[in-house]
mmCIF file of C-alpha atoms and ligand atoms in Angstrom:
data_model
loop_
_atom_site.group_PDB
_atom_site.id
_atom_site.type_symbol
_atom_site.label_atom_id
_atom_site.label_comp_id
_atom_site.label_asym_id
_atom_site.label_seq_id
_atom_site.Cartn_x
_atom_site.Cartn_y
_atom_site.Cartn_z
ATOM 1 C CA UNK A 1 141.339 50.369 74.472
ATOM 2 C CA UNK A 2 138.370 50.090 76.578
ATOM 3 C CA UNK A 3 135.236 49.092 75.539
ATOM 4 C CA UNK A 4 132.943 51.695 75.374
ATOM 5 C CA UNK A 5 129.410 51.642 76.913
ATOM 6 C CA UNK A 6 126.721 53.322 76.084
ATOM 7 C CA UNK A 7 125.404 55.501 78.908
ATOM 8 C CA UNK A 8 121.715 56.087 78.546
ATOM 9 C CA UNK A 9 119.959 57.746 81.724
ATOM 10 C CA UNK A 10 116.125 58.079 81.955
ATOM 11 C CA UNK A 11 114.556 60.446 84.643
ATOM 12 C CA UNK A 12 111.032 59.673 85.756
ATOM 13 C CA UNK A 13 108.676 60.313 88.919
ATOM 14 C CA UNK A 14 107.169 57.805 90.995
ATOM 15 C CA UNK A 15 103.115 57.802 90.991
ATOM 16 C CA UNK A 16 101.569 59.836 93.361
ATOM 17 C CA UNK A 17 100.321 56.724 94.737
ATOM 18 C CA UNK A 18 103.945 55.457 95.857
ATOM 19 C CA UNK A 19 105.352 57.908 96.742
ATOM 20 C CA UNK A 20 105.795 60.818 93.973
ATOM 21 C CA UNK A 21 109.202 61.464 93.997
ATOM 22 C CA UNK A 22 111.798 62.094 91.007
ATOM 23 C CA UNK A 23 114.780 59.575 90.197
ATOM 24 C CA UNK A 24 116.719 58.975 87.974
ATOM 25 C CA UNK A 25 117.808 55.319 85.786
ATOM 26 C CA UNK A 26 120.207 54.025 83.581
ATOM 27 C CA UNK A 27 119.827 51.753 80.854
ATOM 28 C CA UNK A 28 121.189 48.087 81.287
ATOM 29 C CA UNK A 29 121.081 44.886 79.667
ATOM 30 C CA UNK A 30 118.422 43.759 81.665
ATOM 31 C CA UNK A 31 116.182 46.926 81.572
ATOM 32 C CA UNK A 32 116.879 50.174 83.294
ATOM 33 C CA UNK A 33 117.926 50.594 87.079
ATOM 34 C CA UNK A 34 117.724 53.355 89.382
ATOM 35 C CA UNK A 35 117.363 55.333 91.939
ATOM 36 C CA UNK A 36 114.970 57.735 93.840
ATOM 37 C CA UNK A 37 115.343 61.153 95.652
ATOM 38 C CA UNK A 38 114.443 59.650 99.090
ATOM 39 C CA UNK A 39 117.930 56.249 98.884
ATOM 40 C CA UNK A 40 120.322 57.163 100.135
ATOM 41 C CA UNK A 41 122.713 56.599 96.871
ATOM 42 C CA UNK A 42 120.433 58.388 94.822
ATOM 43 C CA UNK A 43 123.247 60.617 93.146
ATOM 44 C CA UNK A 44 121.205 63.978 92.469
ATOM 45 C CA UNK A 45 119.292 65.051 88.883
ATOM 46 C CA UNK A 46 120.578 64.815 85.747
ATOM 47 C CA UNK A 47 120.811 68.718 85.601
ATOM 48 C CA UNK A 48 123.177 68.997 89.162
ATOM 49 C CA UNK A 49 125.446 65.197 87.394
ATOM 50 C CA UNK A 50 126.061 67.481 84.152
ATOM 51 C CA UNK A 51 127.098 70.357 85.791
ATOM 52 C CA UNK A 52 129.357 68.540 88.324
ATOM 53 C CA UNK A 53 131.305 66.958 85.206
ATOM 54 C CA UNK A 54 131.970 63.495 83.612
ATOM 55 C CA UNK A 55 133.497 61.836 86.608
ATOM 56 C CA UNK A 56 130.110 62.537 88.137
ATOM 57 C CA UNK A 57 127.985 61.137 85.036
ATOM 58 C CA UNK A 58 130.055 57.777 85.307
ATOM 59 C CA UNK A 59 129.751 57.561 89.561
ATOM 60 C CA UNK A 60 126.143 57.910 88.931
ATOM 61 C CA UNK A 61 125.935 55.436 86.401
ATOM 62 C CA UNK A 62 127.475 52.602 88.434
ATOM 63 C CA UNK A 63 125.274 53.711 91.782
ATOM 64 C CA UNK A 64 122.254 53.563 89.547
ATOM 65 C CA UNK A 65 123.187 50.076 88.138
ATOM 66 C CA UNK A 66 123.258 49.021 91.845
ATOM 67 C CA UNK A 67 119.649 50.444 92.076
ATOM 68 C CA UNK A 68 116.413 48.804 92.044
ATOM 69 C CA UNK A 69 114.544 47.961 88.222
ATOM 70 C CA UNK A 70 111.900 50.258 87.238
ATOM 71 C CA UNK A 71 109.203 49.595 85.571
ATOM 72 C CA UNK A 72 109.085 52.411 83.037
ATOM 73 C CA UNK A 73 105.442 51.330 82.478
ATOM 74 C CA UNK A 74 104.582 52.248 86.261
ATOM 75 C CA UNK A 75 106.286 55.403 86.448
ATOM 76 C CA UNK A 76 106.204 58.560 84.483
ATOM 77 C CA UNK A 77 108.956 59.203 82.547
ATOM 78 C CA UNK A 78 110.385 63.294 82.521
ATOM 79 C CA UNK A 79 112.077 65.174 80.458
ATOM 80 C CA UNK A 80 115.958 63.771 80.910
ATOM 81 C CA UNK A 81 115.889 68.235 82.299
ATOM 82 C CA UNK A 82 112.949 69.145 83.440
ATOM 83 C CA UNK A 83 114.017 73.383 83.537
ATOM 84 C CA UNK A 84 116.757 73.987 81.282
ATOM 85 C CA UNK A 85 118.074 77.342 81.923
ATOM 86 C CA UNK A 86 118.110 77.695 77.865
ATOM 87 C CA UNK A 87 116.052 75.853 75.318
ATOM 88 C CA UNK A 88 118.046 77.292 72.066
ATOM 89 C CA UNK A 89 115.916 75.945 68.599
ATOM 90 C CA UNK A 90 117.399 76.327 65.497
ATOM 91 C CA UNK A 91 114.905 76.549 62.089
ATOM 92 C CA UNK A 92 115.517 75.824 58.741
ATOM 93 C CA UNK A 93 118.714 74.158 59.629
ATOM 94 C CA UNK A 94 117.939 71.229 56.365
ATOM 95 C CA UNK A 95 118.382 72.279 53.330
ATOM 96 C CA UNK A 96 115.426 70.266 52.094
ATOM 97 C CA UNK A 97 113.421 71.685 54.504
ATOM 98 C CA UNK A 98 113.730 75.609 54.276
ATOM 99 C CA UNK A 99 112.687 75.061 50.457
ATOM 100 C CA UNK A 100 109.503 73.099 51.451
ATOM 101 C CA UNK A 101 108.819 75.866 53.997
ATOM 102 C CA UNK A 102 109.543 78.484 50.865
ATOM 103 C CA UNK A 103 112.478 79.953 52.597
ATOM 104 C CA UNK A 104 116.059 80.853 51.240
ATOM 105 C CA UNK A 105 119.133 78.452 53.457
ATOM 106 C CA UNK A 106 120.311 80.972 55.427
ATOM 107 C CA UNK A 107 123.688 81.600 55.635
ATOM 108 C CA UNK A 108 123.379 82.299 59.574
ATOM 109 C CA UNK A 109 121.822 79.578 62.091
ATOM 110 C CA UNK A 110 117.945 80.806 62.737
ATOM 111 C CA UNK A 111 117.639 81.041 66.466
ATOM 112 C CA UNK A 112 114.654 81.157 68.540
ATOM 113 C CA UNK A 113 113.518 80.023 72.329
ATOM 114 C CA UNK A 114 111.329 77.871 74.045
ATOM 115 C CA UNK A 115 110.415 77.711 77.543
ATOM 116 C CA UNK A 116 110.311 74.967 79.795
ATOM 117 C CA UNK A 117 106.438 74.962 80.218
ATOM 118 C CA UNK A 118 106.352 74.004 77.108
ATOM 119 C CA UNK A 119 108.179 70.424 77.576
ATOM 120 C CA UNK A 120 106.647 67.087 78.554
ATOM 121 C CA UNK A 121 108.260 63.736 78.409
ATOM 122 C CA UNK A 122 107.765 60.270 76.814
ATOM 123 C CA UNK A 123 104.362 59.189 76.935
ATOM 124 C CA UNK A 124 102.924 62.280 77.863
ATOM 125 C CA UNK A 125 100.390 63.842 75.479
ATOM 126 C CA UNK A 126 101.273 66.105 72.992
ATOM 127 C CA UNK A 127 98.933 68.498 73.372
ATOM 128 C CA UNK A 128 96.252 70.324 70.371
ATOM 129 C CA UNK A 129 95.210 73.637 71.823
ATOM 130 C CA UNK A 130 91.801 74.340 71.536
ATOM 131 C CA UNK A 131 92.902 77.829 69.663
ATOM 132 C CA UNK A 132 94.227 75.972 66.143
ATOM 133 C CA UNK A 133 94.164 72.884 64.667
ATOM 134 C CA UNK A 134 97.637 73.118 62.836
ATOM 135 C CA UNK A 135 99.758 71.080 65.013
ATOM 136 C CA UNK A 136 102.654 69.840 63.285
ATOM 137 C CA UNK A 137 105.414 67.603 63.791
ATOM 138 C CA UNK A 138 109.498 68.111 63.878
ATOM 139 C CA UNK A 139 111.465 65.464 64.600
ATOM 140 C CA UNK A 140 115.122 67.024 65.888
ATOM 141 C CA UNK A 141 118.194 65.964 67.163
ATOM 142 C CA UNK A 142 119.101 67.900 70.997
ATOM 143 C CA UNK A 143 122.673 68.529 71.706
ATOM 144 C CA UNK A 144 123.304 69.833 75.950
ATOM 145 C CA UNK A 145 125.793 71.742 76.846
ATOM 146 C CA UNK A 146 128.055 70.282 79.596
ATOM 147 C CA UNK A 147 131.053 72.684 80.222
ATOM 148 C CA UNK A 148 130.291 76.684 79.742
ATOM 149 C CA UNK A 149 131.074 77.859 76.359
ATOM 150 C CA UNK A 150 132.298 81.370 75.443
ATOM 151 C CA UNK A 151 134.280 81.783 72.241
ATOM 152 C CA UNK A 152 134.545 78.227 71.399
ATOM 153 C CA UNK A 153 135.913 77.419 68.172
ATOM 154 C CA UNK A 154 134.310 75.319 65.652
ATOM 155 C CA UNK A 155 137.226 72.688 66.242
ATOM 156 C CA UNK A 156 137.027 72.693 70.353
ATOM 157 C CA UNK A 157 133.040 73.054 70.438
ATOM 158 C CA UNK A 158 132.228 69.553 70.857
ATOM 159 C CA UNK A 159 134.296 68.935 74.308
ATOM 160 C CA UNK A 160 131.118 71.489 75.502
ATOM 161 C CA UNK A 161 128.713 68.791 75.035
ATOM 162 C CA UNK A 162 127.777 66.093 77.637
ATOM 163 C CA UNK A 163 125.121 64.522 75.491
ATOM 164 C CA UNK A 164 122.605 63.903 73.486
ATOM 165 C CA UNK A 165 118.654 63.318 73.179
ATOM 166 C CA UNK A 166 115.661 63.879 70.936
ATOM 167 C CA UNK A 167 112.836 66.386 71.106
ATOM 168 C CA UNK A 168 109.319 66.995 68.979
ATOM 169 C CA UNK A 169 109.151 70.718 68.213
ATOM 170 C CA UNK A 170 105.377 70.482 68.034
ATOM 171 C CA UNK A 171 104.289 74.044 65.812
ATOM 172 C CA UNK A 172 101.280 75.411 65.965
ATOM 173 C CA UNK A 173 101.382 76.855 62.562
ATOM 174 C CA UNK A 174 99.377 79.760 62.005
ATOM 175 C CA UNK A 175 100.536 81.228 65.232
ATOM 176 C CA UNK A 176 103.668 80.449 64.347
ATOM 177 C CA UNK A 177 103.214 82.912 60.765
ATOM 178 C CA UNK A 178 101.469 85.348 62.648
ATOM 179 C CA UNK A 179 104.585 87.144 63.193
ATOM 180 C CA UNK A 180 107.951 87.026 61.859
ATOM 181 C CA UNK A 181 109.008 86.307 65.455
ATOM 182 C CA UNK A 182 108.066 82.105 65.733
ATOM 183 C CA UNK A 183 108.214 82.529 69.937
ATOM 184 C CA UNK A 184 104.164 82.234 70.416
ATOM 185 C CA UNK A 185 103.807 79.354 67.883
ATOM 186 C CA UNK A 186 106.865 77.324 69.660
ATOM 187 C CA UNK A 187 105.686 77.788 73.182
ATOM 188 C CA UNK A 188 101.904 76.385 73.417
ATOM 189 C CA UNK A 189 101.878 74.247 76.704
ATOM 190 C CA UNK A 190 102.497 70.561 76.187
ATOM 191 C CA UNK A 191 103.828 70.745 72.785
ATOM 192 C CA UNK A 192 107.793 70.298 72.879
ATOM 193 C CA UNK A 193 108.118 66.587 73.761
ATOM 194 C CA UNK A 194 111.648 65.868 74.986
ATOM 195 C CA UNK A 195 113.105 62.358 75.506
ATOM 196 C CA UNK A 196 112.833 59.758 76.491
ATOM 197 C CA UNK A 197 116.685 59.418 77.598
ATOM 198 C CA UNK A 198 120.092 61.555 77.699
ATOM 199 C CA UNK A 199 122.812 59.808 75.828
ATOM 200 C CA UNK A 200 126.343 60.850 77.095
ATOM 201 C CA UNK A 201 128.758 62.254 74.288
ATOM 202 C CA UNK A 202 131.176 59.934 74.753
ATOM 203 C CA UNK A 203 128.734 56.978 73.677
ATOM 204 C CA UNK A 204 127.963 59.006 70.258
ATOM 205 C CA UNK A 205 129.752 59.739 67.041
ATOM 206 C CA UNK A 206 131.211 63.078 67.272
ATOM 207 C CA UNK A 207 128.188 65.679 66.685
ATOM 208 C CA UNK A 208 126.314 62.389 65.777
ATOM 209 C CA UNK A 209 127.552 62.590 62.270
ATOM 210 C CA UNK A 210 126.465 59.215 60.422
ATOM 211 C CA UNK A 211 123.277 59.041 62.201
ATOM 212 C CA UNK A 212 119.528 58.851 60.567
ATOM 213 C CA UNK A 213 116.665 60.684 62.427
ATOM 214 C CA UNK A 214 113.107 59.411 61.239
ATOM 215 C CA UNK A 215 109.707 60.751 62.222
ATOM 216 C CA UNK A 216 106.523 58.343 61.835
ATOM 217 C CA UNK A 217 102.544 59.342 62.574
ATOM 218 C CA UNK A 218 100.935 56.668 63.144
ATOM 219 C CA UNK A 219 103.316 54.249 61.946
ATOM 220 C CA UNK A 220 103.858 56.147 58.914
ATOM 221 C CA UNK A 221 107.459 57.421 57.783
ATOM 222 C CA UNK A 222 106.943 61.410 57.528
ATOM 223 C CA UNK A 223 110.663 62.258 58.160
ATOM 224 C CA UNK A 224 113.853 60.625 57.345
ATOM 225 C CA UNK A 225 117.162 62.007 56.968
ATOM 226 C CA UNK A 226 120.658 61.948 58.145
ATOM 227 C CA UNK A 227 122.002 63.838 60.574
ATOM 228 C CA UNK A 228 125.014 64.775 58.204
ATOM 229 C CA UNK A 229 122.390 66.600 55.956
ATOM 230 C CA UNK A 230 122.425 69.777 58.974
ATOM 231 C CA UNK A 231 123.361 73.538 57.427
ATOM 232 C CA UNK A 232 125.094 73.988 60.498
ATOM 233 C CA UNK A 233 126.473 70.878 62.025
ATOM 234 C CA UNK A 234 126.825 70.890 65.835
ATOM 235 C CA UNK A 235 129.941 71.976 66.490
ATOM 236 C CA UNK A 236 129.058 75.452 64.233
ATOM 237 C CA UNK A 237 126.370 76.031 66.469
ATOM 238 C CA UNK A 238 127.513 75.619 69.895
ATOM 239 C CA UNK A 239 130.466 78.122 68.241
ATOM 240 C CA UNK A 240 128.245 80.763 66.331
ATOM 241 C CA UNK A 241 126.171 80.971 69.255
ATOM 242 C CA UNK A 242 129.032 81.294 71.878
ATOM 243 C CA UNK A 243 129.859 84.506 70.425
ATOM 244 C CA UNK A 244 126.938 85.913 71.428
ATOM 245 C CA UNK A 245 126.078 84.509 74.958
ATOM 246 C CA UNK A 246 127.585 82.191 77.363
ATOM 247 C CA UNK A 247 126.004 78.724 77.178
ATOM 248 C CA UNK A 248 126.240 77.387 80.409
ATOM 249 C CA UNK A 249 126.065 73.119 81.535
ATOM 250 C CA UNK A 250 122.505 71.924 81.208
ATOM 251 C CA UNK A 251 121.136 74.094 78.387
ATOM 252 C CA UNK A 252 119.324 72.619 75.683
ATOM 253 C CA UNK A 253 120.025 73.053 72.101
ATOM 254 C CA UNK A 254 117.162 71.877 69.418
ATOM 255 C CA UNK A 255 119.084 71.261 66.706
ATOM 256 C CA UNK A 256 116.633 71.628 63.994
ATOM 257 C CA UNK A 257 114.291 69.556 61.812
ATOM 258 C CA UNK A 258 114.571 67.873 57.848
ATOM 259 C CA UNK A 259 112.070 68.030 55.299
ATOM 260 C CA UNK A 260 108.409 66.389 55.900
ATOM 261 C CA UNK A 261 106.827 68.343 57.909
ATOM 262 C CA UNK A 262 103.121 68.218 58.015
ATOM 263 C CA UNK A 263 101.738 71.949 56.854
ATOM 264 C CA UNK A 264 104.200 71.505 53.701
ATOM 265 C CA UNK A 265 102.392 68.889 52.411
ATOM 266 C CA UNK A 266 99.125 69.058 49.752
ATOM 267 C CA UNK A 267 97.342 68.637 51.279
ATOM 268 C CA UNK A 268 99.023 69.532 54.765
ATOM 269 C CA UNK A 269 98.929 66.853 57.618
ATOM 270 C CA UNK A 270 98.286 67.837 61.037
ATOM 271 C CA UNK A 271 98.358 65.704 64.115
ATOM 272 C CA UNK A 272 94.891 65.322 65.835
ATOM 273 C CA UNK A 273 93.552 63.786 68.484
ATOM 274 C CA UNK A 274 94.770 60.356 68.935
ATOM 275 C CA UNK A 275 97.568 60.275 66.706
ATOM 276 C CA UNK A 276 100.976 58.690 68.079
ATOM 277 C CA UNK A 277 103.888 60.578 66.915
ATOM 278 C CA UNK A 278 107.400 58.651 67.425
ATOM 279 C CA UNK A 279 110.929 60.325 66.494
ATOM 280 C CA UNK A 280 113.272 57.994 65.805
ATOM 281 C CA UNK A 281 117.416 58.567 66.282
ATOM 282 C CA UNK A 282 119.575 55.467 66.105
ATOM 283 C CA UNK A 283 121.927 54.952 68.907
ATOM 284 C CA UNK A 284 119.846 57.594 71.074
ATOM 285 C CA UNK A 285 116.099 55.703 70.995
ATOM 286 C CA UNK A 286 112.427 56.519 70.414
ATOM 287 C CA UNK A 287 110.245 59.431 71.382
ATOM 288 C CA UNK A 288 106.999 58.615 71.538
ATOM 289 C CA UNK A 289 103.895 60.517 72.159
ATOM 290 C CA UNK A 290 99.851 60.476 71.471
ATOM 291 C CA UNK A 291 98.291 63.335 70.716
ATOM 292 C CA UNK A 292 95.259 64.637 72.418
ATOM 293 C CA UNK A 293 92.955 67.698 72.192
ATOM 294 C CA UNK A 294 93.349 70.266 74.884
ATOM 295 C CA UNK A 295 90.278 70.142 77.360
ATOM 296 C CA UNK A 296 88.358 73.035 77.842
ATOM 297 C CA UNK A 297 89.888 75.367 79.991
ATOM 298 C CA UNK A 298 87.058 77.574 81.010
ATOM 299 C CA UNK A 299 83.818 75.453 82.693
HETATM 300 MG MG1 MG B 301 112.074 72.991 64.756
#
C-alpha cells in the first residue's frame, strides 16, 4: 500500500500590484507552491481540475509542487470555487442544535441556497450589514460534488465527492425569521466565508466520520462537536438530494452546523466589528475571518 498524501489546494489572486491574476497552490512540507494563470504549467482552476476527474487533481498537484512558493500573506486567498453552480445548505442537521434553535429534528434534510455573491475567502472580512446587527456564526463542514449524481444510493454516494472544505454560514438573524423561507437571511453580501483550502476525498475519512469541527470568536470555543453527531451524514445527503436534481462536479454542499450558535444564547452573541471568527476542522485546516461593519453604501 501506498502512502497516502494529503492533497490540500489553495486558490488565491495575485495583488493588483503584480499582476492580479488567479492561481492556484498546493500544500507542501515546506509551505504551499503554485502556479498562476499567465505559466505556462499552470493546470486550470480548481472548478475545470474537478470536473476533468482525479487523474487531473493528482497531474495538477505534482505541476503545482514544481511551482514557485507563495506567500499566502502577499496574496489574497479565494474561495477554493469562486462560482459554484450550486451552493446546497442544509439546517438543523445537529441534533443539539435544532433544540437550541426550538425546532423539532426533522426527519427530512432542511435544504436551502446560497449564491455565490455571498462567498469570500480566508482573510476576507465577514461582513455586518448596516441593516441588522444579528450576525451570527456557523461553523460547517462542505462536501463538493466531483462526478454527477442522479439516483445515487446511500452506499455509492460518496465516490460523488472530490473533496472537502469548511465554510462560515454567517446569518443575519432577524432576516433570516422574517419568513419561513431562510434565502434573504443566508445571502447578505460578504457573509458565507468559504475556505481556506479544498481537501481531496481520498485524503479524508470516508464522509469525514471521526472528525471534530470547532468554532472560536475571538479565541473563545463557541462550537465543538463531531462530525459523527450529523442527522444526515454525507452520504444521505448527496443521496436524498439526488432524487430530486442532478448534482453536477463543482457544486457545493454546506453540510450544516452543531449547537452554539450565537442568537441561542442568553444573552445571544453576535459578531461585531472587529471580531475574528475561526472554524476549525482537523485534517481540513482553519477558516479564519475578522469581522467588520459594512460601510455606508449611499454618500
Ligand atoms: Mg447553516
Amino acid at each position: 500500500m501506498t502512502q497516502q498524501i494529503q492533497t490540500k489546494f489553495l486558490a488565491f489572486s495575485h495583488s493588483k500590484s503584480h499582476n492580479g491574476l488567479p492561481g492556484l497552490a498546493i500544500e507542501t512540507p515546506d509551505g504551499f507552491f503554485g502556479l498562476t494563470k499567465s505559466d505556462q504549467a499552470y493546470p486550470g482552476d480548481l472548478i475545470d481540475l474537478i470536473k476533468a476527474g482525479p487523474t487531473a487533481l493528482s497531474d495538477a498537484a505534482s505541476a503545482l509542487r514544481q511551482g514557485q512558493h507563495i506567500d499566502l500573506s502577499a496574496v489574497t486567498i479565494l474561495p477554493p470555487i469562486q462560482h459554484p453552480g450550486k451552493i446546497i445548505c442544509i439546517g438543523l442537521n445537529y441534533v443539539d442544535h435544532s433544540e437550541e434553535s426550538g425546532f423539532v429534528t426533522p426527519d427530512y434534510p432542511t435544504v436551502f441556497t446560497r449564491f455565490s455573491s455571498s462567498l469570500i475567502g480566508q482573510g476576507a472580512p465577514l461582513i455586518r450589514p448596516q441593516a441588522s446587527t444579528q450576525f451570527d456564526f456557523e461553523g460547517e463542514l462542505v462536501a463538493i460534488i466531483g462526478q454527477s449524481a442522479r439516483y445515487v444510493s446511500v452506499e455509492n454516494a460518496l465516490d460523488h465527492v472530490a473533496g472537502y472544505s469548511i465554510f462560515n454560514d454567517g446569518s443575519i438573524r432577524d432576516f433570516q425569521f422574517k419568513t419561513p423561507q431562510w434565502t434573504v437571511g443566508k445571502n447578505f453580501d460578504g457573509t458565507g466565508a468559504f475556505g481556506p483550502v479544498f481537501v481531496t476525498a481520498d485524503s479524508l475519512p470516508p464522509g469525514c466520520t471521526g472528525m471534530t469541527l470547532q468554532t472560536r470568536l475571538n479565541g473563545k470555543i463557541v462550537q465543538s462537536a463531531p462530525i459523527d453527531d450529523m442527522v444526515f451524514p454525507v452520504a444521505e445527503l448527496i443521496s436524498t438530494l439526488s432524487e430530486v436534481m442532478t448534482l453536477e462536479p463543482g457544486d457545493v454542499i454546506v453540510t450544516g452546523t452543531p449547537a452554539g450558535v450565537g442568537f441561542a444564547r442568553k444573552p445571544p452573541l453576535y459578531m461585531r466589528d472587529g471580531d475574528i471568527c475561526e472554524i476549525e476542522i482537523d485534517g481540513i485546516g482553519c477558516l479564519r475571518n475578522p469581522v467588520q461593519d459594512e460601510e455606508l453604501a449611499y454618500v
